[in-house]
Structures are given as structure tokens and as C-alpha cells.
Tab-separated table of C-alpha atoms and ligand atoms in Angstrom:
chain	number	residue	atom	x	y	z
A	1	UNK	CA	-102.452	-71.670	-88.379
A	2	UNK	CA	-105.708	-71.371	-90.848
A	3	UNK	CA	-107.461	-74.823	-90.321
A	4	UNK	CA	-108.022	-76.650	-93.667
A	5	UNK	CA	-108.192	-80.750	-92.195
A	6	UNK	CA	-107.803	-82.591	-89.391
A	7	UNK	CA	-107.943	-86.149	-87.803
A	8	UNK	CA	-110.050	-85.892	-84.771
A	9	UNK	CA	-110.687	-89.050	-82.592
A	10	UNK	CA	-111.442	-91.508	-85.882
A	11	UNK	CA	-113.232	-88.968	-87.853
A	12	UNK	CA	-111.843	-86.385	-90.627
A	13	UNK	CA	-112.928	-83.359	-90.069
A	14	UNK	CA	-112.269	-80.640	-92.665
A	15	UNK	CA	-113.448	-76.922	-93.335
A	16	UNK	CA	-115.980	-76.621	-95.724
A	17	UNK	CA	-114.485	-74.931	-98.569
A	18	UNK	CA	-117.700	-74.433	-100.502
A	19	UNK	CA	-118.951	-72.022	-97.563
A	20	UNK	CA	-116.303	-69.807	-97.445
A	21	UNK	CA	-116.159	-66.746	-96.884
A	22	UNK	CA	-119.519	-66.238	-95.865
A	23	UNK	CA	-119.434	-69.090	-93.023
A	24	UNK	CA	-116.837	-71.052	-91.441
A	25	UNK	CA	-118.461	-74.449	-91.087
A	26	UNK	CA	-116.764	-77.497	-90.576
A	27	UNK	CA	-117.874	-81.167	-92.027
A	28	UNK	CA	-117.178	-84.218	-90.139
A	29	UNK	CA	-116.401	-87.265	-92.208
A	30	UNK	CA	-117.316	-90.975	-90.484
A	31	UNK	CA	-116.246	-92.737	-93.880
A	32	UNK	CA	-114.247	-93.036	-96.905
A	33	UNK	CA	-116.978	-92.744	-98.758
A	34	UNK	CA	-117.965	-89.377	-97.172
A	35	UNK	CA	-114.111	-88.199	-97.428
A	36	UNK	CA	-114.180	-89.440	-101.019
A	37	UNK	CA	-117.310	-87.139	-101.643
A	38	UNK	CA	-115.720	-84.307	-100.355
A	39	UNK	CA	-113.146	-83.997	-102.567
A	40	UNK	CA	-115.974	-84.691	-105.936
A	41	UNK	CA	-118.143	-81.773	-104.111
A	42	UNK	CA	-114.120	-79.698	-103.337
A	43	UNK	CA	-115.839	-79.669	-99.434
A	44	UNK	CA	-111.672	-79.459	-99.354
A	45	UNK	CA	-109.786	-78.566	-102.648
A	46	UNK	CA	-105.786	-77.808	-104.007
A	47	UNK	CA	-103.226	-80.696	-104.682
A	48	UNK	CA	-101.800	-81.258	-101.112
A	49	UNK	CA	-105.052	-81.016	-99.700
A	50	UNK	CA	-106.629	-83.577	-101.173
A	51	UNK	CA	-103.381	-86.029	-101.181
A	52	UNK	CA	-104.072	-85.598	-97.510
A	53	UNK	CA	-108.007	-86.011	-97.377
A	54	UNK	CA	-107.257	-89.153	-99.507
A	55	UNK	CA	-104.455	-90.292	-96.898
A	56	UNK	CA	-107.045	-89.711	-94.225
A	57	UNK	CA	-109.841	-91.480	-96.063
A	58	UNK	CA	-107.870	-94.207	-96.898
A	59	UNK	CA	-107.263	-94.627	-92.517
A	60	UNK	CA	-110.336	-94.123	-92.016
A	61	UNK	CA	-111.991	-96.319	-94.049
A	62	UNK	CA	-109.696	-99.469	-92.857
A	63	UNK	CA	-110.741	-98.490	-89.580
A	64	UNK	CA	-114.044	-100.553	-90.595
A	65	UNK	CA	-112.073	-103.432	-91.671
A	66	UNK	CA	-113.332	-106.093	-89.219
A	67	UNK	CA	-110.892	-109.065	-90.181
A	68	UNK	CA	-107.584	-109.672	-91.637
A	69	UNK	CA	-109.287	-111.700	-94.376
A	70	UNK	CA	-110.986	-109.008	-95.622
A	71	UNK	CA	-108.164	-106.652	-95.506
A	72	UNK	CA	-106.809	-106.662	-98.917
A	73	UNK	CA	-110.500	-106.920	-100.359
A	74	UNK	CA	-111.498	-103.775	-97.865
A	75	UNK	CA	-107.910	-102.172	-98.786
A	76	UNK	CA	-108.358	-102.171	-102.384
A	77	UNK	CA	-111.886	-101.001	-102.196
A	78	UNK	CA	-111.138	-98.128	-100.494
A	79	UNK	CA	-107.918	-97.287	-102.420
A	80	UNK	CA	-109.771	-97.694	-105.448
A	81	UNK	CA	-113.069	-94.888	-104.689
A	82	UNK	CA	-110.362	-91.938	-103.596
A	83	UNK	CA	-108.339	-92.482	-106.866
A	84	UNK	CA	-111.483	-91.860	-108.853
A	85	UNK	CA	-112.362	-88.832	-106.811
A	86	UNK	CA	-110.083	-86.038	-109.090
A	87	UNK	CA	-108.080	-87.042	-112.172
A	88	UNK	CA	-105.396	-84.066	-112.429
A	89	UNK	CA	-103.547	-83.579	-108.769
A	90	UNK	CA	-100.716	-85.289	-108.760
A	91	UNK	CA	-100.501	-84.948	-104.925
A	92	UNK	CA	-103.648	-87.132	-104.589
A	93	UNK	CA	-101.860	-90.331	-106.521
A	94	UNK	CA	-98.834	-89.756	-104.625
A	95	UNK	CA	-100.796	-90.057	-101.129
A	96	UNK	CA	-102.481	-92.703	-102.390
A	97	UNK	CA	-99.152	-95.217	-103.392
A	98	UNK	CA	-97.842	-93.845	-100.300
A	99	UNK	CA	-100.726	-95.406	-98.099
A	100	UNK	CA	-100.915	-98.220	-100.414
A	101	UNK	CA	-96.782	-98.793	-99.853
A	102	UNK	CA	-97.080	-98.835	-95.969
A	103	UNK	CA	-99.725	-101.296	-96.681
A	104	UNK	CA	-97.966	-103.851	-98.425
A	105	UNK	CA	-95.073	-103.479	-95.877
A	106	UNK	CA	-97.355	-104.069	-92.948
A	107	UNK	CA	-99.561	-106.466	-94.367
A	108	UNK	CA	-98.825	-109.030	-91.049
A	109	UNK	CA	-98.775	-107.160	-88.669
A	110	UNK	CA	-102.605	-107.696	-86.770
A	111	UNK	CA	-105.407	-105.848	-87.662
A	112	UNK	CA	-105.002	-103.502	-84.908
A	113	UNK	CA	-101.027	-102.684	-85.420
A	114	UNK	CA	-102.160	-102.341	-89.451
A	115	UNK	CA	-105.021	-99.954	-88.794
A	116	UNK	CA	-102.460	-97.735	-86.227
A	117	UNK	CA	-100.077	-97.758	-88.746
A	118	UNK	CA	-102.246	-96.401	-91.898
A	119	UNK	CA	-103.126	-93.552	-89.113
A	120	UNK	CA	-99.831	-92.527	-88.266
A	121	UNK	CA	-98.321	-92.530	-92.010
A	122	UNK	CA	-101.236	-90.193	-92.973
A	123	UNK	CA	-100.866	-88.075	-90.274
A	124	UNK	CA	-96.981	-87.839	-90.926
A	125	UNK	CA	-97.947	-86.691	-94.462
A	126	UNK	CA	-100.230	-83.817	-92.858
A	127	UNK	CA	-97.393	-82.657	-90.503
A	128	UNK	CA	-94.785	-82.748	-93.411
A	129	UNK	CA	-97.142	-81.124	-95.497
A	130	UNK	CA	-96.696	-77.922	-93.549
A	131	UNK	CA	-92.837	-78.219	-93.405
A	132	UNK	CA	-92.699	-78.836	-96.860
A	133	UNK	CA	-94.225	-75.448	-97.772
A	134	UNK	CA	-92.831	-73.473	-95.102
A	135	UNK	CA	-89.218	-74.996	-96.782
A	136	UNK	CA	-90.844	-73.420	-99.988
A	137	UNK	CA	-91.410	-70.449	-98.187
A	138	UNK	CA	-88.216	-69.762	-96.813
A	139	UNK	CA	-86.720	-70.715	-100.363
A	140	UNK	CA	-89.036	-68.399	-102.072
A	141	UNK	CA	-89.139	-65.175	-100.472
A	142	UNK	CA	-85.835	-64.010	-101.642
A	143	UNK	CA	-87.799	-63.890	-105.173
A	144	UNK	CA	-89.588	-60.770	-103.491
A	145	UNK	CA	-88.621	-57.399	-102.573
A	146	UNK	CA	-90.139	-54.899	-100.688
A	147	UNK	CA	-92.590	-52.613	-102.198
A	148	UNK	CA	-93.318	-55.367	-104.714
A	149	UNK	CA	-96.897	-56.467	-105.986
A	150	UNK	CA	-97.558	-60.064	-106.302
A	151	UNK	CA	-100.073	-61.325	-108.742
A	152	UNK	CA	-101.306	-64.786	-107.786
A	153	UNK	CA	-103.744	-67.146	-109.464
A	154	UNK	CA	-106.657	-69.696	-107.714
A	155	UNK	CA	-106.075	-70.503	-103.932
A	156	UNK	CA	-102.604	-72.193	-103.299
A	157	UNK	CA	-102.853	-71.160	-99.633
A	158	UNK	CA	-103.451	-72.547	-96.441
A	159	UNK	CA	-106.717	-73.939	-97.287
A	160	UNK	CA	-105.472	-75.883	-100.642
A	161	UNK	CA	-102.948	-77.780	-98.008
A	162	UNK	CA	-102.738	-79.072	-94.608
A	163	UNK	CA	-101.469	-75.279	-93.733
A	164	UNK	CA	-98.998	-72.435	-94.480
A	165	UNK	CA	-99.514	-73.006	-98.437
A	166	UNK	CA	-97.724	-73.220	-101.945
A	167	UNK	CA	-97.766	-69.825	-103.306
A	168	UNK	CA	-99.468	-67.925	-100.953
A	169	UNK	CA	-96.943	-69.419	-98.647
A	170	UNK	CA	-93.949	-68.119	-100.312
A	171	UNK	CA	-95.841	-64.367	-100.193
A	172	UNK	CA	-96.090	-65.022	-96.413
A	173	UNK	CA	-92.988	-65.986	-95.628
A	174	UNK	CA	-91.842	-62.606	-97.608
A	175	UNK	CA	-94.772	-60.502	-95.608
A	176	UNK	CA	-93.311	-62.100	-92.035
A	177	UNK	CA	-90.038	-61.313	-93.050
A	178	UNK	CA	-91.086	-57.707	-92.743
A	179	UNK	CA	-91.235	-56.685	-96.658
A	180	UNK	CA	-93.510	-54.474	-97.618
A	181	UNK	CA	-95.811	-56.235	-100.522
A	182	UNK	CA	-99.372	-56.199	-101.608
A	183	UNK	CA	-101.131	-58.881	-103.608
A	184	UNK	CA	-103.289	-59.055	-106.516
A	185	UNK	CA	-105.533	-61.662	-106.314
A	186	UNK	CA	-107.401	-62.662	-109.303
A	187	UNK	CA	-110.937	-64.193	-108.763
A	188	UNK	CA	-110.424	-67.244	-110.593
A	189	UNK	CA	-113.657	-67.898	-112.601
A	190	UNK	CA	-115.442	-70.033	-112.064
A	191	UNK	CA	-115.305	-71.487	-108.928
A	192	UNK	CA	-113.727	-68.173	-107.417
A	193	UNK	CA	-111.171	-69.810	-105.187
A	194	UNK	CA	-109.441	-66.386	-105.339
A	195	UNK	CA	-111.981	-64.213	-104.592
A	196	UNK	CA	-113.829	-66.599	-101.923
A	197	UNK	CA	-110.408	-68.476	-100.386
A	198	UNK	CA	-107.162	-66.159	-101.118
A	199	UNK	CA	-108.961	-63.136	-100.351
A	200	UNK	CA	-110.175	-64.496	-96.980
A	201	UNK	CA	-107.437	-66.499	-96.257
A	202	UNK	CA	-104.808	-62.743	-96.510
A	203	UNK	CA	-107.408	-60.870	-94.713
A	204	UNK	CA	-106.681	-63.135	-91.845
A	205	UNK	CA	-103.415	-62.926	-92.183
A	206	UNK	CA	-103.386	-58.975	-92.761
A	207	UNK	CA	-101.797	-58.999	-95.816
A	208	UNK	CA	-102.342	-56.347	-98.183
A	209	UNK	CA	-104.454	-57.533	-101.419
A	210	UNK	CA	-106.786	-56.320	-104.209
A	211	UNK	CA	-109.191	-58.512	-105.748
A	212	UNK	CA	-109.465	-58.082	-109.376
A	213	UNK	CA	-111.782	-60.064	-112.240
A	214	UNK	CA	-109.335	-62.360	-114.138
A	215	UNK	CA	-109.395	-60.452	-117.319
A	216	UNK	CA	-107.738	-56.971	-115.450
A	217	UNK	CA	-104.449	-58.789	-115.004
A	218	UNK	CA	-102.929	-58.049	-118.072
A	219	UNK	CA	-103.995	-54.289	-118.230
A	220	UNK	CA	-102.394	-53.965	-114.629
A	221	UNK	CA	-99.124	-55.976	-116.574
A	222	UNK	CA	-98.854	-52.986	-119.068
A	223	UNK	CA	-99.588	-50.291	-116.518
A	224	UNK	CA	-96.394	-51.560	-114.271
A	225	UNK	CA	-98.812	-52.399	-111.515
A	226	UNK	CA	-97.403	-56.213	-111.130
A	227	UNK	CA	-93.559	-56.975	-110.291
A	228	UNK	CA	-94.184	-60.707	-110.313
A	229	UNK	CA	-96.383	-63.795	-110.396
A	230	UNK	CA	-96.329	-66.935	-108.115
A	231	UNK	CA	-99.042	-69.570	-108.523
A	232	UNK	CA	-99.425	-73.449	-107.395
A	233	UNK	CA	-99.683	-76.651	-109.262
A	234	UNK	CA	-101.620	-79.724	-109.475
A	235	UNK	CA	-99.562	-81.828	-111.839
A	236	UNK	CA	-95.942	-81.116	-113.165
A	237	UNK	CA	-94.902	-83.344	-116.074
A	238	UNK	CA	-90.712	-84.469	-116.645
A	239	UNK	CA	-90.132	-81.268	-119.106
A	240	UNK	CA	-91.100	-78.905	-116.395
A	241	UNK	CA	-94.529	-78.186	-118.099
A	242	UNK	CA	-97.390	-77.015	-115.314
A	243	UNK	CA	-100.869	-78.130	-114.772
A	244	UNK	CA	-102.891	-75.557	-112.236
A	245	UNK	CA	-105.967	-74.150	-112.342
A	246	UNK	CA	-107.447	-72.857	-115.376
A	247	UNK	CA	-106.323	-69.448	-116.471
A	248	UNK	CA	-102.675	-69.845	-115.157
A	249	UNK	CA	-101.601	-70.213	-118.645
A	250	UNK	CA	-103.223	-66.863	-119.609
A	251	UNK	CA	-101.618	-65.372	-116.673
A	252	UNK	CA	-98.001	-66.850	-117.741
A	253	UNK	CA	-98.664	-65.872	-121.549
A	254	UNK	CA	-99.186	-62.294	-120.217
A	255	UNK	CA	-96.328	-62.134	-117.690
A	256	UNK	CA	-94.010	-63.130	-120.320
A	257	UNK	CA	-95.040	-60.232	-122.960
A	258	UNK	CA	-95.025	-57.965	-119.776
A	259	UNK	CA	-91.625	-59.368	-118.869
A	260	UNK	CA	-92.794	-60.263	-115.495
A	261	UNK	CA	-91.329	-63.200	-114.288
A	262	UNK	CA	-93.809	-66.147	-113.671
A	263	UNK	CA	-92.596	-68.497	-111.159
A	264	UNK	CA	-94.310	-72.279	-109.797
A	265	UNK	CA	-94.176	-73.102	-105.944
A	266	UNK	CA	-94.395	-76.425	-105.537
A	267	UNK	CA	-93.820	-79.706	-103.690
A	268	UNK	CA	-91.786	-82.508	-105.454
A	269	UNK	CA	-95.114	-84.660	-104.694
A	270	UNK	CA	-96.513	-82.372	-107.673
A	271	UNK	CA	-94.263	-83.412	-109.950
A	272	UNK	CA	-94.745	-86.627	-112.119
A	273	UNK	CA	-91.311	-87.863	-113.591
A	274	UNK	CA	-93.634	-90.463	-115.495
A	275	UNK	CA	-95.162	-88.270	-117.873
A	276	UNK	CA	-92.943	-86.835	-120.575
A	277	UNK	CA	-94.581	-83.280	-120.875
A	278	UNK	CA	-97.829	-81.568	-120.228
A	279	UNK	CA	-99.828	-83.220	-123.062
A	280	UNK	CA	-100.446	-86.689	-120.987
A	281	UNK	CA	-101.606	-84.749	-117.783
A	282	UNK	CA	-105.130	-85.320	-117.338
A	283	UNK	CA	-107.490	-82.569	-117.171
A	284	UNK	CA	-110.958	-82.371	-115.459
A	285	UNK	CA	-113.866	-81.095	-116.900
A	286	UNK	CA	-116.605	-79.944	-114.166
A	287	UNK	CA	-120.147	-79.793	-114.644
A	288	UNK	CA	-121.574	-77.175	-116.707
A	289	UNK	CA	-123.444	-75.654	-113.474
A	290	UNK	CA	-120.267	-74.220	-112.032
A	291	UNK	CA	-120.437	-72.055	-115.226
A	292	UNK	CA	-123.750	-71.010	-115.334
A	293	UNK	CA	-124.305	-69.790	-111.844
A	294	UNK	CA	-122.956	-68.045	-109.314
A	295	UNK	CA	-123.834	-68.669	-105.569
A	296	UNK	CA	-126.897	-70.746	-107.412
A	297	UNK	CA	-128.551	-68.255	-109.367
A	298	UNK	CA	-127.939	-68.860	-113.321
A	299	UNK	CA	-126.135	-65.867	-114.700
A	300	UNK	CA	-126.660	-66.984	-118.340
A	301	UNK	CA	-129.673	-68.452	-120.862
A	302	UNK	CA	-130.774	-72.033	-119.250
A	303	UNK	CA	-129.572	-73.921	-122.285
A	304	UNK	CA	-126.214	-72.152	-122.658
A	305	UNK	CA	-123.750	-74.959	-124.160
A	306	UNK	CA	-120.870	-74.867	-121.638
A	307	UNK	CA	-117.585	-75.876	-121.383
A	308	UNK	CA	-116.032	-76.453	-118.165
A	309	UNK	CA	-112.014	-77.410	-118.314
A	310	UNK	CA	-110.873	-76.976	-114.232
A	311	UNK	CA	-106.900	-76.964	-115.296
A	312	UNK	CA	-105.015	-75.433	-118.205
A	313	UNK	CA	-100.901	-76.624	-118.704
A	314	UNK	CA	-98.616	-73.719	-118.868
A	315	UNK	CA	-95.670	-74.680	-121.317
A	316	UNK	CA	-91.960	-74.991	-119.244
A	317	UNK	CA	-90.944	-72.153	-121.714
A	318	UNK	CA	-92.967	-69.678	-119.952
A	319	UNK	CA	-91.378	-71.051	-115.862
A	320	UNK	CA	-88.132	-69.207	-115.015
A	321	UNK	CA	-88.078	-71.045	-112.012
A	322	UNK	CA	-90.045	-73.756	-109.828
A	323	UNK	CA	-89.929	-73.159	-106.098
A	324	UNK	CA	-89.723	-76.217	-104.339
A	325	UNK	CA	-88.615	-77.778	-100.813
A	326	UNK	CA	-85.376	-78.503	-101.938
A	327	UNK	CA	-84.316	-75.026	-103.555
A	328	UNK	CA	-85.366	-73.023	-106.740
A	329	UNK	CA	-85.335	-75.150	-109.861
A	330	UNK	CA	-84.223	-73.587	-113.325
A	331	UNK	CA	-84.195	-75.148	-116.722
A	332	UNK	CA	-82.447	-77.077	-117.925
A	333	UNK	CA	-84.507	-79.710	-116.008
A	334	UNK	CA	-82.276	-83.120	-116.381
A	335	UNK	CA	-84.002	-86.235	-114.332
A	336	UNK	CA	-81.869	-89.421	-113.038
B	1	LIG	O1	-109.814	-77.151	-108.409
B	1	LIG	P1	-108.923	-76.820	-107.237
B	1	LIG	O2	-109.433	-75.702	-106.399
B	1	LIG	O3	-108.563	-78.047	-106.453
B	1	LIG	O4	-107.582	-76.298	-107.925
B	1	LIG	C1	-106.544	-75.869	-107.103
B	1	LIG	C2	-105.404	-75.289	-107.839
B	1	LIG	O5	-105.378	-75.258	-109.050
B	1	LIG	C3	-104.226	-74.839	-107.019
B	1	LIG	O6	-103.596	-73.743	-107.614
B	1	LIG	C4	-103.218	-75.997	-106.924
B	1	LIG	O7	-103.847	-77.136	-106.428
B	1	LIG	C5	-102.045	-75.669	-106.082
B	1	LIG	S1	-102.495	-75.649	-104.392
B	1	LIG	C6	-101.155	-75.510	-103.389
């Protein structure tokens, strides 16, 4: 299994994502506030990954609660700094009311039974974060068939959860089920989680890929060179519409002129029944920087007005199909 986060003897320790591929360094958080930072600086990035840094952070950081009066203070604190950390994942909410409902069930117990407790509900939420997407996995690889090539978007792999991964899980559940694929991996501009973190994460795993700049897709569309597309999420709203990393909705837009079909893997944590359709889903903006350099050298004119969206919303229209734990979702989409 790739490594991505772990809870090590009342630290976090995660692999730093910024470093990768070049080095495989690992950062070792003491604090919330240093697990709350490392998902700002994406130290560890993609939905389920950060709904489990933030689980994590929030154990961690009541591990420095020193009395029961100051619990609910020190819990709301805490809770609080990770929610402000990254506005779009749905994941990272869901963590977050998770830890915050195993709280307010616990409240009585002592300080030391409370503290245990906030440790072992965020590491269940690690452990079924891996069973959840190998579920996904073994639903999804029916979707591909041998000598197929699989476009993906971003990183929704290994890295972007506590292991196995969304997307790139469903392709390696088809690869270890002895089909014959390759991948196309688009870069994913800017912050090149593609070309950085899916490329190194296949090469591991000795998957067949081929990087390519985001703007080839579509040519390789019209030339026949791409069966299918599978990407993540960060947020899915009630209608089925899809918030993931900017440039997913050019990818969909293409795959549908191409007639390619386009399909989401998820886990239901992604979805949020409380917003009607994509419109309300939040979407960062980075800083300009990420823009205007690469690997810290500016690639443009200093001054260059930038614009810096992280997530676009692909439209329902445009998903033939979520892949989730629980099965392969088509429209119509009715909620209870
Ligand atoms: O900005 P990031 O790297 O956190 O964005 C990640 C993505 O958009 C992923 O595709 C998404 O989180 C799904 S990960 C299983």
C-alpha cells in the first residue's frame, strides 16, 4: 500500500505531497495547528485525504486538552481552524461532524476515555477509507475492458486518500484483475497533481500510462485513442452535479462530443444531499503564484493578472454513471 497518512504514537505523520516525485519525504505533525497547515500548504491533498488529516488533527489537537473544563472551549477551537483549512471537499466537513458527533456523545466520559475515543473514531475513518474505495474498485472495473485506454484527470489515487484511491482505484482494481489497459494521465495545470502524483503513484504500481499536457486530451478523443474517462470528486451536490479539480469539466465537455463515456468514482461522503445542484458548491481560488511558476521559477511577466479557480462543476448531464461503495449510480438520481 502507497503511504499517504498515518497516526504514529500521538503524532500525524503524512507524505509530503508538495515533494513528490522528486523526494519522498515525510512531515510529522505535533499539532492541529501544524495538521491544519498542511492541508492550506496541500503537504496532503484530495477529498478523503484531507477528511482524514482533519479527523486526525482534530485527535490530536484534544490530546492537549488538559481539563474537562476546557474541553468544549479546546473542542470547538480546534474544530473550528480545520473547517477553515479548504472550502470545496465535501469529505473534509463530513470528517469533521463525524468527530464533532462522537464528541457530543462522549462528552462524560473522563478526559482520558474522551481523548481515546476521538483517536479510535478517526482511525476507523482511515481504515474504512481504504475499504470504501476498494468497494469502488471492485464495483468499477467491470466499466473497463481489456485493451482499453483510460483517460483520468488530477490525482484521485492513493495519495488523495488514506490508500487504494477513487479513480485510480477503480483502474487498479481493473489492472489486478489481469486486463490489459493503459492510462492517460493528464498533467493537471497548475498544480500538476497528474503529472507529479498519478504518474508516480502508476509507476509504482506498474501500470501502463502516458502523460500528456491537458490541452492533448481532446485531439487523442477524435483520434480514437481514449475508450473512457474516470475522475474523482470533491463535492457532489443533490442533482448529481460534480465538483473536482479544475479542468474536469473540459474533460467531460469533450468526452461527451467524442462519445466517450465520462464516469465519477466516488464515496457517498462526497456527496452533499444539502445543496440542490452545483451552483452552491463552494469553489477555492489559490494564490496567483501557483500560476505563475513552476517548481518556483515564474514562467510568465511578474505582474501577470491571474486567476486561480482550484475546482470547476461538471453539469449531471454530462455523468452516465457515479461509481460509488454501494454500486454504480445512474440518473435519475431521486433522494429520501
Ligand atoms: O486540490 P486537490 O489536489 O486537493 O484536488 C483533488 C481533486 O480534485 C481530486 O480529483 C478529488 O479530491 C478526488 S480524490 C479521490
Amino acid at each position: 500500500m502507497l503511504p499517504t497518512i498515518e497516526w504514529v504514537e500521538d503524532k500525524v505523520v503524512m507524505i509530503d505531497q508538495r515533494r513528490l516525485p522528486g523526494e519522498e519525504v515525510y512531515v510529522e505533525c505535533r499539532d492541529y495547528e501544524s495538521v491544519a497547515e498542511a492541508i492550506e500548504k496541500m503537504v496532503i491533498r484530495g477529498a478523503p485525504a484531507i477528511g482524514v488529516a482533519a479527523a486526525f488533527g482534530v485527535a490530536l489537537g484534544f490530546l492537549k486538552v488538559t481539563s474537562q473544563a476546557d474541553a468544549d472551549e479546546g473542542f470547538s477551537r480546534i474544530y473550528q481552524r480545520l473547517k477553515a483549512t479548504r472550502p470545496t471537499a465535501r469529505n473534509l466537513f463530513w470528517a469533521l461532524e463525524r468527530m464533532q458527533r462522537i464528541y457530543k456523545d462522549s462528552r462524560n466520559l473522563p478526559l482520558p476515555a474522551l481523548q481515546k475515543r476521538l483517536i479510535e473514531e478517526a482511525l476507523d475513518i482511515e481504515r474504512e477509507d481504504v475499504e470504501i474505495n476498494k468497494k469502488i474498485g471492485s464495483f468499477g472495473r467491470s466499466l473497463i475492458k481489456t485493451g482499453d485506454a483510460v483517460l483520468t484527470h488530477c490525482n484521485a489515487g492513493a495519495l488523495a486518500t488514506a490508500g487504494w484511491g477513487t479513480a485510480v482505484g477503480v483502474i487498479r482494481a481493473a489492472f489486478e484483475e489481469g486486463k490489459k489497459i493503459k492510462v492517460f494521465v493528464d498533467e493537471t495545470r497548475p498544480f500538476l497533481q497528474g503529472a507529479r502524483l498519478t504518474a508516480w503513484e502508476l509507476s509504482k504500481l506498474g501500470i501502463p500510462y502516458v502523460l500528456i499536457a491537458d490541452n492533448m486530451a481532446g485531439w487523442l478523443m477524435q483520434k480514437g485513442e481514449i475508450r473512457l474517462a474516470i475522475v474523482g470528486a470533491d463535492r457532489i451536490a443533490r442533482n448529481g452535479d460534480a465538483a473536482n479539480k479544475i479542468g474536469t469539466y473540459s474533460v467531460a465537455v469533450l468526452a461527451r462530443e467524442n462519445q466517450i463515456p465520462f464516469y465519477v468514482a466516488a464515496p457517498l461522503s462526497t456527496f452533499d444531499f444539502s445543496l440542490e445542484d452545483g451552483g452552491r458548491i463552494p469553489i477555492e481560488e489559490r494564490p496567483a503564484q501557483e500560476v505563475k511558476e513552476i517548481s518556483g521559477r515564474l514562467i510568465t511577466v511578474a505582474d501577470a493578472n491571474v486567476r486561480n479557480p482550484a475546482f470547476d462543476v461538471t453539469p449531471a448531464r454530462y455523468v452516465p454513471a457515479f461509481i460509488t461503495e454501494r454500486g454504480i449510480i445512474c440518473p435519475p438520481y431521486q433522494t429520501h
